[in-house]
N, CA, C and O atoms as a Tinker XYZ file with bonds, in Angstrom:
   496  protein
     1  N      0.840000   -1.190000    0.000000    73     2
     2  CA     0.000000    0.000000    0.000000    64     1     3
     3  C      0.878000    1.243000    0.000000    63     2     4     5
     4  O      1.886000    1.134000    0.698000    81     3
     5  N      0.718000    2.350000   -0.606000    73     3     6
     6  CA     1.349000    3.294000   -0.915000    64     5     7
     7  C      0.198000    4.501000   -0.786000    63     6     8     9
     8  O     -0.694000    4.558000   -1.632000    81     7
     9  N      0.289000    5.896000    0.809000    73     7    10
    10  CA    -0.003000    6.647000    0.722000    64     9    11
    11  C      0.427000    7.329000   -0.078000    63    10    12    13
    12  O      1.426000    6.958000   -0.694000    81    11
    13  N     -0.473000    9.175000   -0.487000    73    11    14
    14  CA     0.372000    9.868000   -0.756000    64    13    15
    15  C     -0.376000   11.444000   -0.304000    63    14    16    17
    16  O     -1.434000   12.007000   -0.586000    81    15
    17  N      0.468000   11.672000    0.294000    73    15    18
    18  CA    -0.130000   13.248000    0.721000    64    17    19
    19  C      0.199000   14.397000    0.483000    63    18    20    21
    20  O      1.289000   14.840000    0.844000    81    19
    21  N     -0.899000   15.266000   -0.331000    73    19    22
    22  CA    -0.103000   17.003000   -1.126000    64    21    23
    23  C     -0.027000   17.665000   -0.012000    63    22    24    25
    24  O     -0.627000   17.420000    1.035000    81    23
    25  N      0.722000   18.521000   -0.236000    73    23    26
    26  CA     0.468000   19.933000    0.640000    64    25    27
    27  C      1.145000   20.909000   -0.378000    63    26    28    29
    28  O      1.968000   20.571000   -1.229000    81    27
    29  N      0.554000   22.483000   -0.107000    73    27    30
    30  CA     1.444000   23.272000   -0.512000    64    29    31
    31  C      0.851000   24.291000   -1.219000    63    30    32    33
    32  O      1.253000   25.446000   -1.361000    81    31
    33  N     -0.385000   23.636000   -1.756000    73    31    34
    34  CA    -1.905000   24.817000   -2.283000    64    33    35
    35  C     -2.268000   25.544000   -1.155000    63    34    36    37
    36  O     -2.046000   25.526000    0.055000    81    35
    37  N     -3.182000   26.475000   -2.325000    73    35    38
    38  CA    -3.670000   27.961000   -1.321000    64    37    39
    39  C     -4.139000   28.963000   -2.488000    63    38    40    41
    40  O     -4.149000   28.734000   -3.698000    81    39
    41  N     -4.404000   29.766000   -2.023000    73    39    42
    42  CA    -4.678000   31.092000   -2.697000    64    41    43
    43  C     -3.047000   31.888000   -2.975000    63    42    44    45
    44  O     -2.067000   32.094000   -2.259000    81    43
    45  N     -3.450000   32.215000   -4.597000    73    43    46
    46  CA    -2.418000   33.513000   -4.965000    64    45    47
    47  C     -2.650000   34.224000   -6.125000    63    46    48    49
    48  O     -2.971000   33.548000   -7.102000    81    47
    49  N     -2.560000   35.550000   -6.275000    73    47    50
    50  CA    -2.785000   35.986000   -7.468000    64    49    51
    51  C     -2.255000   35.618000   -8.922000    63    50    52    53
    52  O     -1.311000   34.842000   -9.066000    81    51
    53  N     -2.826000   36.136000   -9.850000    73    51    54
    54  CA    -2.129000   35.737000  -10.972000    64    53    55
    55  C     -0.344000   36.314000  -11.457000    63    54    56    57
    56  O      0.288000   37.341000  -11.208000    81    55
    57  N     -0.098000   35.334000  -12.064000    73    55    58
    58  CA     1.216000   35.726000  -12.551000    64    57    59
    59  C      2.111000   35.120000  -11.057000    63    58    60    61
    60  O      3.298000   35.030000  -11.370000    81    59
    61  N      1.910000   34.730000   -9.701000    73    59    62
    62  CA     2.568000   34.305000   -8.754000    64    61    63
    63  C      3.003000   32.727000   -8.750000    63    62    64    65
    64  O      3.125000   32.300000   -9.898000    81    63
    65  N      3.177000   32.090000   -8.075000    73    63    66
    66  CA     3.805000   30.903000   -8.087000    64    65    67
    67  C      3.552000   30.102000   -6.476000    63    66    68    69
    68  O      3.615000   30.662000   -5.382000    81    67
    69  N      3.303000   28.870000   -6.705000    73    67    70
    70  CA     3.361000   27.770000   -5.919000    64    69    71
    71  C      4.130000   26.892000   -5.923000    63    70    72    73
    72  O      4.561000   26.579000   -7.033000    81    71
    73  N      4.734000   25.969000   -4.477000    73    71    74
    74  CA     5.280000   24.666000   -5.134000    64    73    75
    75  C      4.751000   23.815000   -4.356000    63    74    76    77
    76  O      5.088000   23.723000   -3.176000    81    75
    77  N      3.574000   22.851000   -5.074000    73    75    78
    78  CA     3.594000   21.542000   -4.445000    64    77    79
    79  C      4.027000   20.384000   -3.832000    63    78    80    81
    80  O      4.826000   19.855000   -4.604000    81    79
    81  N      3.884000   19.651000   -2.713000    73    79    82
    82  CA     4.445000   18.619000   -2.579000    64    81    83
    83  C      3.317000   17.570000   -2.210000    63    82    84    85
    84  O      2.123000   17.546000   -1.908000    81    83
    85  N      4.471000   16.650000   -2.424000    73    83    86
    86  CA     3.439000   15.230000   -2.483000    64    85    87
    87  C      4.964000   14.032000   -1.780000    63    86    88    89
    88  O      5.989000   13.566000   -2.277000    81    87
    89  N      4.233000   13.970000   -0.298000    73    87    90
    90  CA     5.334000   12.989000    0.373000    64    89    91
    91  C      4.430000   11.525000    0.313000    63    90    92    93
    92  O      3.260000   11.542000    0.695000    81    91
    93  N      5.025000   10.329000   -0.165000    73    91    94
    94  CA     4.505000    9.276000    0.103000    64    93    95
    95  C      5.314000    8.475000    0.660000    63    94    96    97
    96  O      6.522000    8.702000    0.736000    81    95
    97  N      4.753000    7.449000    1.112000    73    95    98
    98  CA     5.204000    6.480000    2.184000    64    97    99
    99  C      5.702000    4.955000    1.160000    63    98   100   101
   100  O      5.639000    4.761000   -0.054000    81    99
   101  N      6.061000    4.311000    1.997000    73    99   102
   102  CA     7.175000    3.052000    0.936000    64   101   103
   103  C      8.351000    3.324000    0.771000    63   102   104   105
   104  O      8.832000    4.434000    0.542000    81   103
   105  N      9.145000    1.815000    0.931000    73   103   106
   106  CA    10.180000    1.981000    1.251000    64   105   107
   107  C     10.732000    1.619000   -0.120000    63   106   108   109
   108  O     11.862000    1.134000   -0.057000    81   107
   109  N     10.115000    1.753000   -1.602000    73   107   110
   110  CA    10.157000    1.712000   -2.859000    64   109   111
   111  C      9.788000    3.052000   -3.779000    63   110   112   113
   112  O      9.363000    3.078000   -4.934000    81   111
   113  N      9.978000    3.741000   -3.217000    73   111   114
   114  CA     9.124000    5.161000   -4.041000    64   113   115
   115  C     10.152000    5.144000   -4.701000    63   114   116   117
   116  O      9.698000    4.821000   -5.799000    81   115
   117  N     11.369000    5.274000   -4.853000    73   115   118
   118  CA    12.282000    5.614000   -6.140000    64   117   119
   119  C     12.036000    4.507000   -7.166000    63   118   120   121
   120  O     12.914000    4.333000   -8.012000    81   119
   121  N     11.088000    3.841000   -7.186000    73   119   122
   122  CA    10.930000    3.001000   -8.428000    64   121   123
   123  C      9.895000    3.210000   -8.813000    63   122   124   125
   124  O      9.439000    2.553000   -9.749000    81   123
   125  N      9.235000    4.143000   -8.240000    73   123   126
   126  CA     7.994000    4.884000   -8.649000    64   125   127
   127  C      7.895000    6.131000   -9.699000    63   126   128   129
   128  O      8.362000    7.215000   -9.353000    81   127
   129  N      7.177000    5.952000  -11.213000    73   127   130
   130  CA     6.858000    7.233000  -11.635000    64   129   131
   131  C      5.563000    7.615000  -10.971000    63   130   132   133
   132  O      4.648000    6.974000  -10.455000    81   131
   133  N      5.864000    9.138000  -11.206000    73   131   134
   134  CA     4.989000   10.045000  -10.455000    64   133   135
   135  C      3.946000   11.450000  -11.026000    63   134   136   137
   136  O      4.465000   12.542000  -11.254000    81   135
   137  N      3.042000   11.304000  -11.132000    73   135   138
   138  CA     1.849000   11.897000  -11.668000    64   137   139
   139  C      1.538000   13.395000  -10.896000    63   138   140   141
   140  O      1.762000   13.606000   -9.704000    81   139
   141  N      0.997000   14.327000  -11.812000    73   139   142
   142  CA     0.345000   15.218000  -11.139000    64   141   143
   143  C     -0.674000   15.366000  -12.078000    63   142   144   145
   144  O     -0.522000   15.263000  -13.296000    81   143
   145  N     -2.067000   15.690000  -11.296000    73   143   146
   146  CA    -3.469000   16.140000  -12.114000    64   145   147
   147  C     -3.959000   16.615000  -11.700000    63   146   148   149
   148  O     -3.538000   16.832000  -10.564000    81   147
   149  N     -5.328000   17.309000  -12.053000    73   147   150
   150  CA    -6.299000   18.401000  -11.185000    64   149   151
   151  C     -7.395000   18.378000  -12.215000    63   150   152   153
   152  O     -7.507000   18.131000  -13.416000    81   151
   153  N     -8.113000   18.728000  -11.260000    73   151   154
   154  CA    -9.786000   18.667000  -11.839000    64   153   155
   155  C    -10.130000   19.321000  -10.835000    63   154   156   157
   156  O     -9.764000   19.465000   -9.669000    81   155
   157  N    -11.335000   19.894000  -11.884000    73   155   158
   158  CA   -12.343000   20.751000  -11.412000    64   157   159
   159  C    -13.784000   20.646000  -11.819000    63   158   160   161
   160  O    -14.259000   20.185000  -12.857000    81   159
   161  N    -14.508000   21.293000  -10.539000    73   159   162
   162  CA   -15.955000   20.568000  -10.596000    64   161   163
   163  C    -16.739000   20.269000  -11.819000    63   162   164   165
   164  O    -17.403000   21.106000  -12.430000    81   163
   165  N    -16.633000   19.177000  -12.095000    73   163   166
   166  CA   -17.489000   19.059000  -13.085000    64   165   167
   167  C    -17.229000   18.681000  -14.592000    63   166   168   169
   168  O    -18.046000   18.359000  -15.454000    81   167
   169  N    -15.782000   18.820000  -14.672000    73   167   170
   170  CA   -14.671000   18.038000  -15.829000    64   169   171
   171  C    -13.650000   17.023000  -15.356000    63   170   172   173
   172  O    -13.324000   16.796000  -14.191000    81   171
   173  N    -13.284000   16.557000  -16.262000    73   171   174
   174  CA   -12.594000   15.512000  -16.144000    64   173   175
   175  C    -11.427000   15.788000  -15.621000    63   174   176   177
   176  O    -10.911000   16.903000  -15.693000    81   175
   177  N    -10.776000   14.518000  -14.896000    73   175   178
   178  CA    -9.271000   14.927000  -14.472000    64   177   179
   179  C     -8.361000   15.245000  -15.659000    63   178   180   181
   180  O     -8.589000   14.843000  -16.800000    81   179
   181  N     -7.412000   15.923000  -15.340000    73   179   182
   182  CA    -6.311000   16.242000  -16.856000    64   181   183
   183  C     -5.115000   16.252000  -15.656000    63   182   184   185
   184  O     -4.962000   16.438000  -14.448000    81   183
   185  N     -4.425000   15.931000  -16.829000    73   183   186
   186  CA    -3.245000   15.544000  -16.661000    64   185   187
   187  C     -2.010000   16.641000  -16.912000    63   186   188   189
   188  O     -1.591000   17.056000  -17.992000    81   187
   189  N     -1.629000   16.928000  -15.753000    73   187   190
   190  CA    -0.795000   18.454000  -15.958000    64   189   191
   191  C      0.842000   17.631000  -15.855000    63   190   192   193
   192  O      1.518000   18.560000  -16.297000    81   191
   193  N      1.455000   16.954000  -15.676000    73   191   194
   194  CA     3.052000   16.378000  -15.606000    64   193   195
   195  C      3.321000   15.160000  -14.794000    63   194   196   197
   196  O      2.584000   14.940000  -13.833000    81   195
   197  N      4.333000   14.313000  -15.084000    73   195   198
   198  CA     4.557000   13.079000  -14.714000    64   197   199
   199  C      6.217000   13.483000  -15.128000    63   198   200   201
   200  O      6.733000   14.343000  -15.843000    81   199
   201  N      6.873000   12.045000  -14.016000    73   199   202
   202  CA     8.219000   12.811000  -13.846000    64   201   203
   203  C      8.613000   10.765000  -13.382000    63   202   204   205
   204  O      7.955000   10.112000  -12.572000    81   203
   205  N      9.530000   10.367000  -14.001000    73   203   206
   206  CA    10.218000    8.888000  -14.161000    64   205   207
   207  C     10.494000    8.662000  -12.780000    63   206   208   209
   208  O     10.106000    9.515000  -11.981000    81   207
   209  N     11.164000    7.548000  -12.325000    73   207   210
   210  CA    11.522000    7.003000  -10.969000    64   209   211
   211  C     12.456000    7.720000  -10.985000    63   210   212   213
   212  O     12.538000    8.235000   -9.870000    81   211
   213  N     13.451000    8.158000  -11.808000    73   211   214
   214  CA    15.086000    8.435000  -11.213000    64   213   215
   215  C     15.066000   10.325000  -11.213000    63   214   216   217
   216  O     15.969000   11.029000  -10.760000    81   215
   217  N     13.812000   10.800000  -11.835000    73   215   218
   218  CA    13.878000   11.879000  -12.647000    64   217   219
   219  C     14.422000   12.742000  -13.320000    63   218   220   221
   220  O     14.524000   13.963000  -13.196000    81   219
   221  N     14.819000   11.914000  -14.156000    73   219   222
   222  CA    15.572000   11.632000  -15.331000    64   221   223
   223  C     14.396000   12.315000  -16.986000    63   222   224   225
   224  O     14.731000   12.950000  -17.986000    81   223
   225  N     13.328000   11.885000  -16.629000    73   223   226
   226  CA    12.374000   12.332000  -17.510000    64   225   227
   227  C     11.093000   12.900000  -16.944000    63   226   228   229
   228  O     10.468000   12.410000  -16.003000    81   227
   229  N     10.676000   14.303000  -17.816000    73   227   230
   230  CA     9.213000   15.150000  -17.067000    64   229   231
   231  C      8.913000   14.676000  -18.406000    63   230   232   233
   232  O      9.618000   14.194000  -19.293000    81   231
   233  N      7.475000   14.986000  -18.296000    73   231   234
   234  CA     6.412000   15.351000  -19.372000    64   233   235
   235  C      5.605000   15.825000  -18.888000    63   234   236   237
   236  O      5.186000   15.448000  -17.794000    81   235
   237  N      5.000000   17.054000  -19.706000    73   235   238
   238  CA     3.976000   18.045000  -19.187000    64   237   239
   239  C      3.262000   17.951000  -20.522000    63   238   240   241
   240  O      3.516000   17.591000  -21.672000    81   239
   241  N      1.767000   18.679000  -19.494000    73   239   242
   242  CA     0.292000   19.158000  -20.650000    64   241   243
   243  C      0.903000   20.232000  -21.025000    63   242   244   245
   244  O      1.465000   21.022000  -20.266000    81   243
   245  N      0.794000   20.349000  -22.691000    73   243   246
   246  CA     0.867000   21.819000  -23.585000    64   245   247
   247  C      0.499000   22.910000  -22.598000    63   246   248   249
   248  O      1.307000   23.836000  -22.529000    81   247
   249  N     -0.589000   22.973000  -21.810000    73   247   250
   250  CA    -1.306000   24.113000  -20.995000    64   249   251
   251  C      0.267000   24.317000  -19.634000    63   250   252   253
   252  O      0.228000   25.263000  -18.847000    81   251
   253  N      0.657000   23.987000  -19.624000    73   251   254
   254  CA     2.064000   24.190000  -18.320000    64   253   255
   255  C      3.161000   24.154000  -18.833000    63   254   256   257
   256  O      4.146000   24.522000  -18.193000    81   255
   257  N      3.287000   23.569000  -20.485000    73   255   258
   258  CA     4.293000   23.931000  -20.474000    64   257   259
   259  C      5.576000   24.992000  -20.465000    63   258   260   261
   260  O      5.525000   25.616000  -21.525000    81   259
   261  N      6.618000   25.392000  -19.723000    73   259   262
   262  CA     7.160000   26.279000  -19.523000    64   261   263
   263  C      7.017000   27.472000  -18.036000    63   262   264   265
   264  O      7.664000   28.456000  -17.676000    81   263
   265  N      5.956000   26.816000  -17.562000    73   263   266
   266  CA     5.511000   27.348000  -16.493000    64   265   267
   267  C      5.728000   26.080000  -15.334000    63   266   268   269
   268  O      6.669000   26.459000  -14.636000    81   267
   269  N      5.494000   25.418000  -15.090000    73   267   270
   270  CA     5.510000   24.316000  -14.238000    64   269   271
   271  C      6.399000   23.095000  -14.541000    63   270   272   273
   272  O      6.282000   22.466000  -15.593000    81   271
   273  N      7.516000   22.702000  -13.344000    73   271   274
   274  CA     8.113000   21.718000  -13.234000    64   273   275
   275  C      8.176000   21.214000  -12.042000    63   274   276   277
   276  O      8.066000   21.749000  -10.938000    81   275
   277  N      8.467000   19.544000  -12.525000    73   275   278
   278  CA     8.050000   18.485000  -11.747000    64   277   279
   279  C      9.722000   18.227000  -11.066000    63   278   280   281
   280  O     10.784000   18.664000  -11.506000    81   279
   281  N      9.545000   17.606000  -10.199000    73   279   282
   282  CA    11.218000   17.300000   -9.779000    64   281   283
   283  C     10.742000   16.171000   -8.333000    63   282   284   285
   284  O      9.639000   15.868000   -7.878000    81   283
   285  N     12.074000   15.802000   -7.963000    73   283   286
   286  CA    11.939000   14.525000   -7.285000    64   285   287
   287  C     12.329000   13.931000   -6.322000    63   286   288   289
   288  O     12.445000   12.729000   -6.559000    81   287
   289  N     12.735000   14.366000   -4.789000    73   287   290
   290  CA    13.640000   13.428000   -3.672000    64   289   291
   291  C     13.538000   12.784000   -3.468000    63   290   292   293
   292  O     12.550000   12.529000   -2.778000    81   291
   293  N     14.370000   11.870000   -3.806000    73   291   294
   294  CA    13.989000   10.086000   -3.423000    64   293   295
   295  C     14.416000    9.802000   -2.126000    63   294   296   297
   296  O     13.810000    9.029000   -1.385000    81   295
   297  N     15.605000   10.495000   -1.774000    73   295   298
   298  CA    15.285000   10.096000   -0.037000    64   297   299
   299  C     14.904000   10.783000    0.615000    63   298   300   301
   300  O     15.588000   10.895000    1.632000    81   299
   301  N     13.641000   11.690000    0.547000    73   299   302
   302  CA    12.932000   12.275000    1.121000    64   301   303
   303  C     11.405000   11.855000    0.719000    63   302   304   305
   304  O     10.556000   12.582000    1.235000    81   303
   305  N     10.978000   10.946000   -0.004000    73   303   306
   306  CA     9.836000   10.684000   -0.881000    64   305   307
   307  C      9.348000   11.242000   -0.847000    63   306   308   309
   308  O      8.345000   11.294000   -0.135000    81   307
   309  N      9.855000   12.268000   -1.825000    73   307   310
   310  CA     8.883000   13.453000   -1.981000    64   309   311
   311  C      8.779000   13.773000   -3.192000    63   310   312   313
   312  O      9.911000   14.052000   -3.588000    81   311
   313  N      7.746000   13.931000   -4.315000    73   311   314
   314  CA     7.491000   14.733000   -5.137000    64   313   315
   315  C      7.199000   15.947000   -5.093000    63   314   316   317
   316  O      6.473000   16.338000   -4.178000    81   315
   317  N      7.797000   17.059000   -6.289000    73   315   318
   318  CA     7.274000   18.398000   -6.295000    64   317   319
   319  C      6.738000   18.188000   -7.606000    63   318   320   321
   320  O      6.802000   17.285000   -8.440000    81   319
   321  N      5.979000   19.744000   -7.491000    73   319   322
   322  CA     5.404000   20.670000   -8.356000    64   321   323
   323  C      5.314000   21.963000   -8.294000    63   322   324   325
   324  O      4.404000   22.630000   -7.802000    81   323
   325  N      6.699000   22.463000   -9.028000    73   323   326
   326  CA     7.006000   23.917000   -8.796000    64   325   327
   327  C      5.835000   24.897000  -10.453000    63   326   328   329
   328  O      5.889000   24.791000  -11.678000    81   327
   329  N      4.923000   25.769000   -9.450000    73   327   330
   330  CA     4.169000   26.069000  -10.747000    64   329   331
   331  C      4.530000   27.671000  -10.479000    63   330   332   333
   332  O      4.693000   28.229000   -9.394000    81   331
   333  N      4.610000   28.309000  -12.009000    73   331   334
   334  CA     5.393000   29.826000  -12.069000    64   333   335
   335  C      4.222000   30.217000  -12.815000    63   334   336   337
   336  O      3.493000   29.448000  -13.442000    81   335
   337  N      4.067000   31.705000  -12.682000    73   335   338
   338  CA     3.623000   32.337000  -13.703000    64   337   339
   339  C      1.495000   31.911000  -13.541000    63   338   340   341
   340  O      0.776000   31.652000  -14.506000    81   339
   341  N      1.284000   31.943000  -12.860000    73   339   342
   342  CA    -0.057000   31.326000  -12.518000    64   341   343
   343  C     -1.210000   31.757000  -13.169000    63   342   344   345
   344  O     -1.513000   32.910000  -12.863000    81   343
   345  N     -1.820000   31.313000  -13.821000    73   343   346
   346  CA    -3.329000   31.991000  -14.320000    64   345   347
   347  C     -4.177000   31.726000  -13.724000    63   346   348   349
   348  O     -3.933000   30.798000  -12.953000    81   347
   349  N     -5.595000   32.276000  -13.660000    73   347   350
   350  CA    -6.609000   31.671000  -12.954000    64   349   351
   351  C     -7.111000   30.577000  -13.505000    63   350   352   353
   352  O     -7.791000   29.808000  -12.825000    81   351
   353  N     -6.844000   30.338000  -14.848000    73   351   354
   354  CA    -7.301000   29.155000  -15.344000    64   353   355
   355  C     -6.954000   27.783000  -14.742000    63   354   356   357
   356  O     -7.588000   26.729000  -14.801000    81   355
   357  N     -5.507000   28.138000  -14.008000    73   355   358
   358  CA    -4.913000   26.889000  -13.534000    64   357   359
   359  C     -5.732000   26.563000  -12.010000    63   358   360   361
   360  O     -5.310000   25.642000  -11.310000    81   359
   361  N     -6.623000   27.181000  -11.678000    73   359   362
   362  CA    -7.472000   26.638000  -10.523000    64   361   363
   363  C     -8.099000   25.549000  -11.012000    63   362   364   365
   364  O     -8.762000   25.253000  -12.006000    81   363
   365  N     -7.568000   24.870000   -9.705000    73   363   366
   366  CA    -8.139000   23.419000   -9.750000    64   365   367
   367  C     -7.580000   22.843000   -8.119000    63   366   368   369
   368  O     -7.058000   23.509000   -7.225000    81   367
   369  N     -7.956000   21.196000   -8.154000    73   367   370
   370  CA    -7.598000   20.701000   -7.105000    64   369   371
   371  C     -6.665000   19.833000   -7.982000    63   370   372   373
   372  O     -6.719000   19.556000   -9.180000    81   371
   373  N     -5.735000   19.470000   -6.946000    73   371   374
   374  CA    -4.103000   19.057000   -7.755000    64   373   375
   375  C     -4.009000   17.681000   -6.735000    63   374   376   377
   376  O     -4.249000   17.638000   -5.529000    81   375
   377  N     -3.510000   16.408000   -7.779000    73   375   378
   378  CA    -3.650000   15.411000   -7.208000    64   377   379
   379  C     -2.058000   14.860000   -7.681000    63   378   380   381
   380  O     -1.662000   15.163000   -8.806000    81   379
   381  N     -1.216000   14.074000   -6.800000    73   379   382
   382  CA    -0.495000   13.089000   -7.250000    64   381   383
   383  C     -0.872000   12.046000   -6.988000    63   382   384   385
   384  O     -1.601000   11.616000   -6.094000    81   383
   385  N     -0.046000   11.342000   -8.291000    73   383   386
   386  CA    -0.306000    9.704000   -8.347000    64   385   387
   387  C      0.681000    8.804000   -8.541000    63   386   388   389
   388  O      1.402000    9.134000   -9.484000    81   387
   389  N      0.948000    7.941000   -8.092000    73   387   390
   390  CA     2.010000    6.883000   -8.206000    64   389   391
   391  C      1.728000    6.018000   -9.337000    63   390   392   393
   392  O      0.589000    5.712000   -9.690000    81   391
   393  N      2.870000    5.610000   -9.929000    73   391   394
   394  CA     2.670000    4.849000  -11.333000    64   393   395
   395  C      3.787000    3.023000  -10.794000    63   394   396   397
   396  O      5.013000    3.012000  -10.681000    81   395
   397  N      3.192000    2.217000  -10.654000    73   395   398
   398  CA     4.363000    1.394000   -9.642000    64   397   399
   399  C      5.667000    1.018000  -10.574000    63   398   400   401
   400  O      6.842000    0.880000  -10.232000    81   399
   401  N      4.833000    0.857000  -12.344000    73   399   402
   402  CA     5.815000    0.700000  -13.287000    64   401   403
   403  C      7.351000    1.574000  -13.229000    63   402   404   405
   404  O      8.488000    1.101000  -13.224000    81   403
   405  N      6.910000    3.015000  -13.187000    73   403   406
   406  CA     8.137000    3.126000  -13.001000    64   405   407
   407  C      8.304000    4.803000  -14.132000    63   406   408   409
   408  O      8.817000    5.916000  -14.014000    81   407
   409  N      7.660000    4.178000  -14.968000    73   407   410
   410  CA     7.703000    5.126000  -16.720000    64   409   411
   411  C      6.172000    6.265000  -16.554000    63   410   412   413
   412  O      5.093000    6.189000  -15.966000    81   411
   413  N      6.806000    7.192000  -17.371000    73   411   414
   414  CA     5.703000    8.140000  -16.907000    64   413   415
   415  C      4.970000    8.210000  -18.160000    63   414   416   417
   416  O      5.437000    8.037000  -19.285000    81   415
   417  N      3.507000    8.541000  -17.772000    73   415   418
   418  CA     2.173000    8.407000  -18.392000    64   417   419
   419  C      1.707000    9.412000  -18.180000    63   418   420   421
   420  O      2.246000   10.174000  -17.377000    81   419
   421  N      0.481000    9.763000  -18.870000    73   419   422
   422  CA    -0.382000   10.722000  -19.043000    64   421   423
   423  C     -1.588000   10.537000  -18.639000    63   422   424   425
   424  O     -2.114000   11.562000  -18.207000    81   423
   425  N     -2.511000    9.184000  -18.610000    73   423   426
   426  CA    -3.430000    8.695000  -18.678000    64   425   427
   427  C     -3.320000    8.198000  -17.445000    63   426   428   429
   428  O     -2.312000    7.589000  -17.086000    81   427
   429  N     -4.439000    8.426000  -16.609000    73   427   430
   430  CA    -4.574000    8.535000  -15.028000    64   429   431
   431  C     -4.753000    7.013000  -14.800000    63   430   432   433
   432  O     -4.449000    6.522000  -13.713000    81   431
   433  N     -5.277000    6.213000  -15.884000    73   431   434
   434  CA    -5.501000    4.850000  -15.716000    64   433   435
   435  C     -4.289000    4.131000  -15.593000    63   434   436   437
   436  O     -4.421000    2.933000  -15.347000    81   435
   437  N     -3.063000    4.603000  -15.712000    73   435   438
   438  CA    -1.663000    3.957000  -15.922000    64   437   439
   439  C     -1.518000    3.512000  -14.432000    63   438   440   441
   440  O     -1.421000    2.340000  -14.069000    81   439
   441  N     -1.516000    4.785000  -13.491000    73   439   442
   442  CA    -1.779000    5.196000  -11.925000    64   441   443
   443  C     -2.099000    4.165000  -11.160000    63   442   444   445
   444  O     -3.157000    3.634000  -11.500000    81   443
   445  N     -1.409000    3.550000   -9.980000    73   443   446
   446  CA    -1.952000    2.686000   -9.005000    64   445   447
   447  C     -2.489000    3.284000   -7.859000    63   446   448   449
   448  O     -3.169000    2.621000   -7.076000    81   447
   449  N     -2.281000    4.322000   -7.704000    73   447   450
   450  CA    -2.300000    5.009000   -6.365000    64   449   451
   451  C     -2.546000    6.526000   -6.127000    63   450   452   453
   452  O     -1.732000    7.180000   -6.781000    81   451
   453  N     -3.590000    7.476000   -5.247000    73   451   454
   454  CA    -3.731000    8.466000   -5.399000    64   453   455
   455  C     -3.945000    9.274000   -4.010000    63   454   456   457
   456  O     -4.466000    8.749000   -3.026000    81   455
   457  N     -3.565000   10.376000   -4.039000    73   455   458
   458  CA    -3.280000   11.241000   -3.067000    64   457   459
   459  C     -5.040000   11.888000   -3.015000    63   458   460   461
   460  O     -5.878000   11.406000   -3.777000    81   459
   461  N     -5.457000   13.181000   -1.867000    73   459   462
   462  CA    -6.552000   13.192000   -2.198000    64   461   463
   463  C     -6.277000   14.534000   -2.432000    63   462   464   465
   464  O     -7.308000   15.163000   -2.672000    81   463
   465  N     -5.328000   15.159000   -2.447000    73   463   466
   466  CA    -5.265000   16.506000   -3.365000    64   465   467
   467  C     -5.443000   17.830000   -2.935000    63   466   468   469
   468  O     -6.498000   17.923000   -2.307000    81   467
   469  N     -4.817000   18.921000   -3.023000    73   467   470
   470  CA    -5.221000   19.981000   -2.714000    64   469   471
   471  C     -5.675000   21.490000   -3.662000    63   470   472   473
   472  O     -5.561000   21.657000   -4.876000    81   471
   473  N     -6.078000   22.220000   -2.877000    73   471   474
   474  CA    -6.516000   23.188000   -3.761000    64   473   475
   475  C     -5.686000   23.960000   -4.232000    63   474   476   477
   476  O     -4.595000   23.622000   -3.772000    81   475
   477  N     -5.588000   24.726000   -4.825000    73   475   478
   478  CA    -5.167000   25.715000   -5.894000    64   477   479
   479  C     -6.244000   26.885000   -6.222000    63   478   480   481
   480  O     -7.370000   26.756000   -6.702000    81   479
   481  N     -5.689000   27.849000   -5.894000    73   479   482
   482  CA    -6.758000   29.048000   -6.370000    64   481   483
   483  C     -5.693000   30.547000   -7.332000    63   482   484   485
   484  O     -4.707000   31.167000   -6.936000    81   483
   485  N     -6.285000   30.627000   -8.327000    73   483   486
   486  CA    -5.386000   31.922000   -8.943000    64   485   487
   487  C     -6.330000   32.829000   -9.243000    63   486   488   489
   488  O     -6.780000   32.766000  -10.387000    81   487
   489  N     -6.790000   33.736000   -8.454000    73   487   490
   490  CA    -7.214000   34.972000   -8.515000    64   489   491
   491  C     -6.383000   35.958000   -9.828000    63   490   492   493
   492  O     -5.193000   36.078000  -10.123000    81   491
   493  N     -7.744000   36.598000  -10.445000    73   491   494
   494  CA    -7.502000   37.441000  -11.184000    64   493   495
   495  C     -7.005000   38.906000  -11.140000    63   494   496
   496  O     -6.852000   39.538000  -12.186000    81   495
């Protein structure tokens, strides 16, 4: 079993910056790729970046790219999500997910495991 818990959302205006974290438990997380997503009421989850076991490889949604990066302490099991440059569009609730394979995905179905996420707010 593999928790995983965000912290690090909140309120901030636009154009400001957040950095997420996501600490999970296991004494295997560096063989873990690692997911970030967010949804909002009433659409589907999307898929904003995923970041390899060694993090070695990101991939981001077109919508972040250049604004938001993913990064990785493995002996701290911790995932980030450093997000710059903020729009209000990017409000949402922000979830990580563990991938046990290893390789990073886009598609939330890849995902074994999920955090329950926090908010995000970007005021205009």
């Amino acid at each position: 079993q593999v928790q995983l818990v965000e912290s690090g959302g909140g309120l901030v205006q636009a154009g400001g910056s957040l950095r997420l974290s996501c600490a999970a438990s296991g004494r295997t997380f560096s063989t873990y790729a690692m997911g970030w997503f967010r949804q909002v009421p009433g659409k589907e989850r999307d898929f904003v970046a995923a970041i390899n076991w060694s993090g070695g490889r990101t991939v981001y949604a077109d919508s972040v790219k250049g604004r938001f990066t993913a990064s990785r302490d493995n002996a701290k099991n911790t995932v980030y999500l450093q997000m710059n440059s903020l729009k209000p569009e990017d409000t949402a609730v922000y979830t990580c997910a563990a991938d046990l394979t290893g390789t990073t995905h886009a598609a939330p179905l890849a995902y074994h495991y999920w955090g329950q996420g926090t908010q995000v707010t970007v005021s205009s």
